[in-house]
Amino acid sequence: VAEQVRQNEITFEDAGAEQDAEQNATCNVPYPANAWYAMATDETLPLEDRDEAAKQLEMLADGGDRYAQYLTGILYRDGGLLIPDTEKAQHYLELAAQQNHAAAQYALGKMLLSDDPELQNPTQGFYWLERAVQSGSDYAAYRLGKEYLSGKNTVKDAETAVSYLRQAANNGNAYAQYLLGKLTLMGEGVLKDTDAAYEWFAAARDNGHAYADFFMKRMECGEKEPPSVLLASTQLLHHMSNIFRNNAPRPTVPTGIQIDHKRLQRLREKKMAIGHKWNDHEN
């Protein structure tokens, strides 16, 4: 973090972005795919009932239902019920993506831009994220903005990043609005404009972004701190929150199905490698 502050690097503070995108997608699935998926992921149901629901969902996917294809891909990717299988996850996500399912295109693009050497394919990753943007995914536009800002999988291009972020921000994406506020405050890829930055932060705050309010309050106080200091403060707050979260005491009473520690670690690493939160579906 200290090195990031010294080099004035842009950070994102967007730990919930991918989960928000997928939650929105799974909330808008028609019957019967939504019913089978709800049963398969309901941990209060007997395991045999959940297994049967997953089988029915996969049969629906094999029959060509793009919503079932997307949800089956997610189940194989995450391994909450089914054994994690990235090949099957990619297969079903591709089937849905080819039918212009925006969330599947976004999820597939993320997988192909992951650090997993068995999956990594930046060219195809960018292709599917572009397709997702065309299908109306503001989260895909936000992810492309991040990619062009970081330069990890493509040539760094702040102006192209800003164009994608604007698409997402104009559709109400709080993460894109927050990031545009930071870029406008810094003059990175866009003209430096304190008033415009404040407006982006206000939009992000109104859409639920926790860090945006910090910038607004400091700007309202009329403090003349340079943008790099404001950014550094946010980075440190973000880092401190991670420290508290990662060092929170674990429950002393074991609950749910127990799993070998080394296998659990491998599953966590796999999930993180494909861009998913490590503790999803974990008791």
mmCIF file of C-alpha atoms in Angstrom:
data_model
loop_
_atom_site.group_PDB
_atom_site.id
_atom_site.type_symbol
_atom_site.label_atom_id
_atom_site.label_comp_id
_atom_site.label_asym_id
_atom_site.label_seq_id
_atom_site.Cartn_x
_atom_site.Cartn_y
_atom_site.Cartn_z
ATOM 1 C CA VAL A 1 0.000 0.000 0.000
ATOM 2 C CA ALA A 2 2.828 2.407 0.852
ATOM 3 C CA GLU A 3 4.371 1.777 -2.570
ATOM 4 C CA GLN A 4 1.004 2.367 -4.257
ATOM 5 C CA VAL A 5 0.662 5.658 -2.387
ATOM 6 C CA ARG A 6 4.196 6.683 -3.383
ATOM 7 C CA GLN A 7 3.560 5.963 -7.060
ATOM 8 C CA ASN A 8 0.060 7.496 -6.944
ATOM 9 C CA GLU A 9 -1.505 4.356 -8.453
ATOM 10 C CA ILE A 10 -5.241 4.149 -9.039
ATOM 11 C CA THR A 11 -7.036 1.607 -6.859
ATOM 12 C CA PHE A 12 -10.627 0.497 -7.225
ATOM 13 C CA GLU A 13 -12.227 -0.357 -3.832
ATOM 14 C CA ASP A 14 -14.757 -2.547 -5.627
ATOM 15 C CA ALA A 15 -14.786 -5.840 -3.733
ATOM 16 C CA GLY A 16 -18.546 -6.229 -4.188
ATOM 17 C CA ALA A 17 -18.751 -5.417 -7.911
ATOM 18 C CA GLU A 18 -18.678 -8.953 -9.285
ATOM 19 C CA GLN A 19 -21.098 -10.252 -6.668
ATOM 20 C CA ASP A 20 -23.507 -7.387 -7.386
ATOM 21 C CA ALA A 21 -23.390 -8.137 -11.100
ATOM 22 C CA GLU A 22 -24.193 -11.813 -10.619
ATOM 23 C CA GLN A 23 -26.856 -11.172 -7.994
ATOM 24 C CA ASN A 24 -28.660 -8.875 -10.426
ATOM 25 C CA ALA A 25 -28.425 -11.532 -13.143
ATOM 26 C CA THR A 26 -29.796 -14.381 -11.018
ATOM 27 C CA CYS A 27 -32.706 -12.237 -9.822
ATOM 28 C CA ASN A 28 -34.057 -11.833 -13.358
ATOM 29 C CA VAL A 29 -34.274 -15.457 -14.480
ATOM 30 C CA PRO A 30 -37.645 -16.784 -15.727
ATOM 31 C CA TYR A 31 -39.334 -19.983 -14.587
ATOM 32 C CA PRO A 32 -38.458 -22.876 -14.464
ATOM 33 C CA ALA A 33 -34.686 -22.187 -14.457
ATOM 34 C CA ASN A 34 -35.020 -19.845 -11.477
ATOM 35 C CA ALA A 35 -36.911 -22.476 -9.464
ATOM 36 C CA TRP A 36 -34.368 -25.240 -10.078
ATOM 37 C CA TYR A 37 -31.462 -22.906 -9.305
ATOM 38 C CA ALA A 38 -33.113 -21.667 -6.117
ATOM 39 C CA MET A 39 -33.566 -25.262 -4.926
ATOM 40 C CA ALA A 40 -30.019 -26.269 -5.900
ATOM 41 C CA THR A 41 -28.526 -23.415 -3.883
ATOM 42 C CA ASP A 42 -30.860 -23.621 -0.885
ATOM 43 C CA GLU A 43 -28.708 -25.008 1.937
ATOM 44 C CA THR A 44 -31.760 -25.646 4.123
ATOM 45 C CA LEU A 45 -32.981 -28.396 1.780
ATOM 46 C CA PRO A 46 -31.822 -32.035 1.950
ATOM 47 C CA LEU A 47 -28.784 -32.729 -0.212
ATOM 48 C CA GLU A 48 -30.627 -35.235 -2.390
ATOM 49 C CA ASP A 49 -33.273 -32.607 -3.238
ATOM 50 C CA ARG A 50 -30.579 -30.101 -4.165
ATOM 51 C CA ASP A 51 -28.789 -32.678 -6.317
ATOM 52 C CA GLU A 52 -32.017 -33.450 -8.157
ATOM 53 C CA ALA A 53 -32.646 -29.747 -8.746
ATOM 54 C CA ALA A 54 -29.128 -29.352 -10.193
ATOM 55 C CA LYS A 55 -29.752 -32.308 -12.532
ATOM 56 C CA GLN A 56 -33.031 -30.799 -13.715
ATOM 57 C CA LEU A 57 -31.322 -27.447 -14.281
ATOM 58 C CA GLU A 58 -28.567 -29.103 -16.333
ATOM 59 C CA MET A 59 -31.138 -31.006 -18.393
ATOM 60 C CA LEU A 60 -32.871 -27.708 -19.097
ATOM 61 C CA ALA A 61 -29.511 -26.236 -20.108
ATOM 62 C CA ASP A 62 -28.810 -29.154 -22.438
ATOM 63 C CA GLY A 63 -32.183 -28.492 -24.012
ATOM 64 C CA GLY A 64 -31.073 -25.002 -25.041
ATOM 65 C CA ASP A 65 -32.440 -22.727 -22.288
ATOM 66 C CA ARG A 66 -29.897 -19.901 -22.088
ATOM 67 C CA TYR A 67 -30.845 -18.969 -18.529
ATOM 68 C CA ALA A 68 -30.313 -22.555 -17.370
ATOM 69 C CA GLN A 69 -27.038 -22.659 -19.295
ATOM 70 C CA TYR A 70 -25.816 -19.555 -17.486
ATOM 71 C CA LEU A 71 -26.847 -20.824 -14.044
ATOM 72 C CA THR A 72 -25.403 -24.293 -14.657
ATOM 73 C CA GLY A 73 -22.134 -22.682 -15.678
ATOM 74 C CA ILE A 74 -22.132 -20.670 -12.464
ATOM 75 C CA LEU A 75 -22.796 -23.803 -10.389
ATOM 76 C CA TYR A 76 -19.870 -25.638 -12.006
ATOM 77 C CA ARG A 77 -17.634 -22.599 -11.642
ATOM 78 C CA ASP A 78 -18.324 -21.995 -7.964
ATOM 79 C CA GLY A 79 -18.637 -25.560 -6.689
ATOM 80 C CA GLY A 80 -21.155 -24.656 -4.011
ATOM 81 C CA LEU A 81 -23.021 -27.892 -4.729
ATOM 82 C CA LEU A 82 -21.472 -29.461 -7.825
ATOM 83 C CA ILE A 83 -17.807 -30.433 -7.944
ATOM 84 C CA PRO A 84 -15.915 -27.421 -9.390
ATOM 85 C CA ASP A 85 -15.264 -28.054 -13.080
ATOM 86 C CA THR A 86 -13.917 -25.118 -15.097
ATOM 87 C CA GLU A 87 -14.280 -26.953 -18.412
ATOM 88 C CA LYS A 88 -17.991 -27.550 -17.857
ATOM 89 C CA ALA A 89 -18.391 -24.041 -16.480
ATOM 90 C CA GLN A 90 -16.835 -22.589 -19.620
ATOM 91 C CA HIS A 91 -18.913 -24.885 -21.840
ATOM 92 C CA TYR A 92 -22.264 -23.833 -20.391
ATOM 93 C CA LEU A 93 -21.332 -20.151 -20.138
ATOM 94 C CA GLU A 94 -20.296 -20.204 -23.803
ATOM 95 C CA LEU A 95 -23.624 -21.759 -24.797
ATOM 96 C CA ALA A 96 -25.508 -18.986 -23.015
ATOM 97 C CA ALA A 97 -23.113 -16.297 -24.244
ATOM 98 C CA GLN A 98 -23.664 -17.365 -27.852
ATOM 99 C CA GLN A 99 -27.367 -16.744 -27.249
ATOM 100 C CA ASN A 100 -26.581 -13.145 -26.213
ATOM 101 C CA HIS A 101 -27.034 -13.684 -22.471
ATOM 102 C CA ALA A 102 -25.236 -10.594 -21.152
ATOM 103 C CA ALA A 103 -24.401 -11.988 -17.705
ATOM 104 C CA ALA A 104 -22.962 -15.158 -19.264
ATOM 105 C CA GLN A 105 -20.859 -13.090 -21.649
ATOM 106 C CA TYR A 106 -19.579 -11.055 -18.694
ATOM 107 C CA ALA A 107 -18.859 -14.134 -16.547
ATOM 108 C CA LEU A 108 -17.127 -15.868 -19.455
ATOM 109 C CA GLY A 109 -15.008 -12.802 -20.193
ATOM 110 C CA LYS A 110 -13.903 -12.667 -16.550
ATOM 111 C CA MET A 111 -12.957 -16.348 -16.577
ATOM 112 C CA LEU A 112 -10.849 -15.949 -19.696
ATOM 113 C CA LEU A 113 -9.041 -12.956 -18.184
ATOM 114 C CA SER A 114 -8.277 -14.816 -14.952
ATOM 115 C CA ASP A 115 -4.814 -15.878 -13.799
ATOM 116 C CA ASP A 116 -5.691 -19.558 -14.214
ATOM 117 C CA PRO A 117 -3.289 -20.845 -16.921
ATOM 118 C CA GLU A 118 -5.833 -23.483 -17.951
ATOM 119 C CA LEU A 119 -8.410 -20.810 -18.765
ATOM 120 C CA GLN A 120 -6.508 -17.651 -19.602
ATOM 121 C CA ASN A 121 -7.222 -16.296 -23.062
ATOM 122 C CA PRO A 122 -7.127 -12.472 -23.059
ATOM 123 C CA THR A 123 -8.182 -12.138 -26.705
ATOM 124 C CA GLN A 124 -11.360 -14.143 -26.119
ATOM 125 C CA GLY A 125 -11.824 -12.507 -22.715
ATOM 126 C CA PHE A 126 -11.949 -9.038 -24.261
ATOM 127 C CA TYR A 127 -14.177 -10.325 -27.061
ATOM 128 C CA TRP A 128 -16.824 -11.599 -24.665
ATOM 129 C CA LEU A 129 -16.670 -8.518 -22.455
ATOM 130 C CA GLU A 130 -17.218 -6.385 -25.573
ATOM 131 C CA ARG A 131 -20.174 -8.583 -26.499
ATOM 132 C CA ALA A 132 -21.551 -8.147 -22.975
ATOM 133 C CA VAL A 133 -21.289 -4.361 -23.285
ATOM 134 C CA GLN A 134 -23.202 -4.559 -26.573
ATOM 135 C CA SER A 135 -25.808 -6.671 -24.760
ATOM 136 C CA GLY A 136 -26.233 -3.921 -22.159
ATOM 137 C CA SER A 137 -23.971 -5.018 -19.279
ATOM 138 C CA ASP A 138 -22.715 -1.972 -17.389
ATOM 139 C CA TYR A 139 -20.525 -4.250 -15.251
ATOM 140 C CA ALA A 140 -18.754 -5.481 -18.391
ATOM 141 C CA ALA A 141 -18.121 -1.864 -19.411
ATOM 142 C CA TYR A 142 -16.754 -1.169 -15.937
ATOM 143 C CA ARG A 143 -14.482 -4.232 -16.108
ATOM 144 C CA LEU A 144 -13.138 -3.149 -19.517
ATOM 145 C CA GLY A 145 -12.444 0.298 -18.073
ATOM 146 C CA LYS A 146 -10.418 -1.316 -15.297
ATOM 147 C CA GLU A 147 -8.544 -3.491 -17.785
ATOM 148 C CA TYR A 148 -7.465 -0.492 -19.853
ATOM 149 C CA LEU A 149 -6.473 1.400 -16.717
ATOM 150 C CA SER A 150 -4.347 -1.406 -15.287
ATOM 151 C CA GLY A 151 -2.722 -2.523 -18.532
ATOM 152 C CA LYS A 152 -2.430 -6.060 -17.195
ATOM 153 C CA ASN A 153 -3.999 -7.849 -20.160
ATOM 154 C CA THR A 154 -3.736 -5.116 -22.789
ATOM 155 C CA VAL A 155 -1.911 -1.883 -23.530
ATOM 156 C CA LYS A 156 -2.704 0.719 -20.897
ATOM 157 C CA ASP A 157 -4.995 3.398 -22.331
ATOM 158 C CA ALA A 158 -6.634 5.827 -19.896
ATOM 159 C CA GLU A 159 -8.780 7.537 -22.547
ATOM 160 C CA THR A 160 -10.270 4.230 -23.716
ATOM 161 C CA ALA A 161 -10.806 3.291 -20.060
ATOM 162 C CA VAL A 162 -12.745 6.497 -19.467
ATOM 163 C CA SER A 163 -14.977 5.871 -22.498
ATOM 164 C CA TYR A 164 -16.013 2.476 -21.114
ATOM 165 C CA LEU A 165 -16.426 3.841 -17.600
ATOM 166 C CA ARG A 166 -18.728 6.568 -18.915
ATOM 167 C CA GLN A 167 -20.946 3.938 -20.531
ATOM 168 C CA ALA A 168 -21.244 2.121 -17.220
ATOM 169 C CA ALA A 169 -21.611 5.295 -15.151
ATOM 170 C CA ASN A 170 -24.361 6.683 -17.368
ATOM 171 C CA ASN A 171 -26.278 3.450 -16.733
ATOM 172 C CA GLY A 172 -26.072 4.037 -12.980
ATOM 173 C CA ASN A 173 -23.087 1.818 -12.119
ATOM 174 C CA ALA A 174 -21.812 3.145 -8.774
ATOM 175 C CA TYR A 175 -18.358 1.601 -9.157
ATOM 176 C CA ALA A 176 -17.828 3.325 -12.508
ATOM 177 C CA GLN A 177 -19.148 6.620 -11.145
ATOM 178 C CA TYR A 178 -16.765 6.436 -8.189
ATOM 179 C CA LEU A 179 -13.782 5.589 -10.383
ATOM 180 C CA LEU A 180 -14.636 8.398 -12.818
ATOM 181 C CA GLY A 181 -14.708 10.756 -9.859
ATOM 182 C CA LYS A 182 -11.176 9.729 -8.925
ATOM 183 C CA LEU A 183 -9.905 9.978 -12.506
ATOM 184 C CA THR A 184 -11.519 13.403 -12.976
ATOM 185 C CA LEU A 185 -10.044 14.589 -9.701
ATOM 186 C CA MET A 186 -6.609 13.444 -10.874
ATOM 187 C CA GLY A 187 -6.940 14.454 -14.518
ATOM 188 C CA GLU A 188 -6.205 10.871 -15.632
ATOM 189 C CA GLY A 189 -7.578 10.160 -19.121
ATOM 190 C CA VAL A 190 -9.955 13.115 -18.776
ATOM 191 C CA LEU A 191 -9.640 16.834 -18.103
ATOM 192 C CA LYS A 192 -9.083 17.629 -14.438
ATOM 193 C CA ASP A 193 -12.298 19.117 -13.063
ATOM 194 C CA THR A 194 -13.032 19.287 -9.336
ATOM 195 C CA ASP A 195 -16.714 20.164 -9.815
ATOM 196 C CA ALA A 196 -17.270 17.269 -12.250
ATOM 197 C CA ALA A 197 -15.425 14.915 -9.901
ATOM 198 C CA TYR A 198 -17.717 15.964 -7.047
ATOM 199 C CA GLU A 199 -20.770 15.228 -9.192
ATOM 200 C CA TRP A 200 -19.500 11.737 -10.018
ATOM 201 C CA PHE A 201 -18.806 11.056 -6.337
ATOM 202 C CA ALA A 202 -22.305 12.276 -5.455
ATOM 203 C CA ALA A 203 -23.855 9.944 -8.021
ATOM 204 C CA ALA A 204 -21.783 7.027 -6.702
ATOM 205 C CA ARG A 205 -22.766 7.811 -3.111
ATOM 206 C CA ASP A 206 -26.445 7.980 -4.044
ATOM 207 C CA ASN A 207 -26.071 4.537 -5.622
ATOM 208 C CA GLY A 208 -24.543 3.096 -2.465
ATOM 209 C CA HIS A 209 -20.761 3.393 -2.876
ATOM 210 C CA ALA A 210 -19.304 3.745 0.618
ATOM 211 C CA TYR A 211 -16.015 5.435 -0.274
ATOM 212 C CA ALA A 212 -17.515 8.206 -2.409
ATOM 213 C CA ASP A 213 -18.834 10.041 0.651
ATOM 214 C CA PHE A 214 -15.288 10.304 2.039
ATOM 215 C CA PHE A 215 -14.121 12.322 -0.956
ATOM 216 C CA MET A 216 -17.204 14.523 -0.895
ATOM 217 C CA LYS A 217 -16.825 15.456 2.763
ATOM 218 C CA ARG A 218 -13.164 16.375 2.345
ATOM 219 C CA MET A 219 -13.976 18.456 -0.718
ATOM 220 C CA GLU A 220 -16.884 20.164 1.090
ATOM 221 C CA CYS A 221 -14.562 21.148 3.925
ATOM 222 C CA GLY A 222 -12.541 23.116 1.410
ATOM 223 C CA GLU A 223 -9.331 21.338 2.326
ATOM 224 C CA LYS A 224 -6.593 22.002 -0.208
ATOM 225 C CA GLU A 225 -5.034 18.590 -0.015
ATOM 226 C CA PRO A 226 -3.804 17.397 -3.419
ATOM 227 C CA PRO A 227 -5.838 14.573 -5.009
ATOM 228 C CA SER A 228 -3.001 12.135 -4.364
ATOM 229 C CA VAL A 229 -3.404 12.651 -0.615
ATOM 230 C CA LEU A 230 -7.160 12.032 -0.790
ATOM 231 C CA LEU A 231 -6.567 8.904 -2.842
ATOM 232 C CA ALA A 232 -3.873 7.710 -0.455
ATOM 233 C CA SER A 233 -6.214 8.150 2.519
ATOM 234 C CA THR A 234 -8.867 6.042 0.824
ATOM 235 C CA GLN A 235 -6.325 3.355 -0.028
ATOM 236 C CA LEU A 236 -5.239 3.185 3.594
ATOM 237 C CA LEU A 237 -8.839 2.994 4.829
ATOM 238 C CA HIS A 238 -9.491 0.195 2.339
ATOM 239 C CA HIS A 239 -6.345 -1.636 3.468
ATOM 240 C CA MET A 240 -7.287 -1.286 7.150
ATOM 241 C CA SER A 241 -10.761 -2.702 6.495
ATOM 242 C CA ASN A 242 -9.139 -5.722 4.831
ATOM 243 C CA ILE A 243 -6.886 -6.215 7.860
ATOM 244 C CA PHE A 244 -9.864 -6.215 10.234
ATOM 245 C CA ARG A 245 -11.829 -8.579 7.981
ATOM 246 C CA ASN A 246 -8.963 -11.026 7.489
ATOM 247 C CA ASN A 247 -8.108 -11.122 11.191
ATOM 248 C CA ALA A 248 -11.624 -11.425 12.538
ATOM 249 C CA PRO A 249 -11.895 -14.384 14.956
ATOM 250 C CA ARG A 250 -13.349 -17.515 13.429
ATOM 251 C CA PRO A 251 -16.252 -19.342 15.067
ATOM 252 C CA THR A 252 -15.021 -21.777 17.702
ATOM 253 C CA VAL A 253 -17.874 -24.220 17.143
ATOM 254 C CA PRO A 254 -17.618 -26.028 13.810
ATOM 255 C CA THR A 255 -20.753 -25.908 11.671
ATOM 256 C CA GLY A 256 -21.828 -27.555 8.447
ATOM 257 C CA ILE A 257 -19.840 -30.028 6.420
ATOM 258 C CA GLN A 258 -16.164 -30.074 7.362
ATOM 259 C CA ILE A 259 -13.465 -30.221 4.691
ATOM 260 C CA ASP A 260 -9.736 -30.892 4.690
ATOM 261 C CA HIS A 261 -7.817 -27.647 5.229
ATOM 262 C CA LYS A 262 -5.457 -28.105 2.276
ATOM 263 C CA ARG A 263 -8.326 -28.926 -0.086
ATOM 264 C CA LEU A 264 -10.229 -25.894 1.161
ATOM 265 C CA GLN A 265 -7.220 -23.693 0.433
ATOM 266 C CA ARG A 266 -6.951 -25.102 -3.091
ATOM 267 C CA LEU A 267 -10.647 -24.411 -3.697
ATOM 268 C CA ARG A 268 -10.237 -20.860 -2.421
ATOM 269 C CA GLU A 269 -7.261 -20.248 -4.703
ATOM 270 C CA LYS A 270 -9.181 -21.651 -7.655
ATOM 271 C CA LYS A 271 -12.145 -19.391 -7.000
ATOM 272 C CA MET A 272 -9.944 -16.318 -6.672
ATOM 273 C CA ALA A 273 -8.036 -17.238 -9.833
ATOM 274 C CA ILE A 274 -11.231 -17.157 -11.901
ATOM 275 C CA GLY A 275 -12.330 -13.851 -10.403
ATOM 276 C CA HIS A 276 -14.776 -15.017 -7.788
ATOM 277 C CA LYS A 277 -14.908 -14.210 -4.099
ATOM 278 C CA TRP A 278 -13.074 -16.906 -2.136
ATOM 279 C CA ASN A 279 -15.698 -17.423 0.585
ATOM 280 C CA ASP A 280 -18.845 -17.701 -1.511
ATOM 281 C CA HIS A 281 -21.056 -20.624 -0.396
ATOM 282 C CA GLU A 282 -18.641 -21.439 2.434
ATOM 283 C CA ASN A 283 -20.109 -22.322 5.830
#
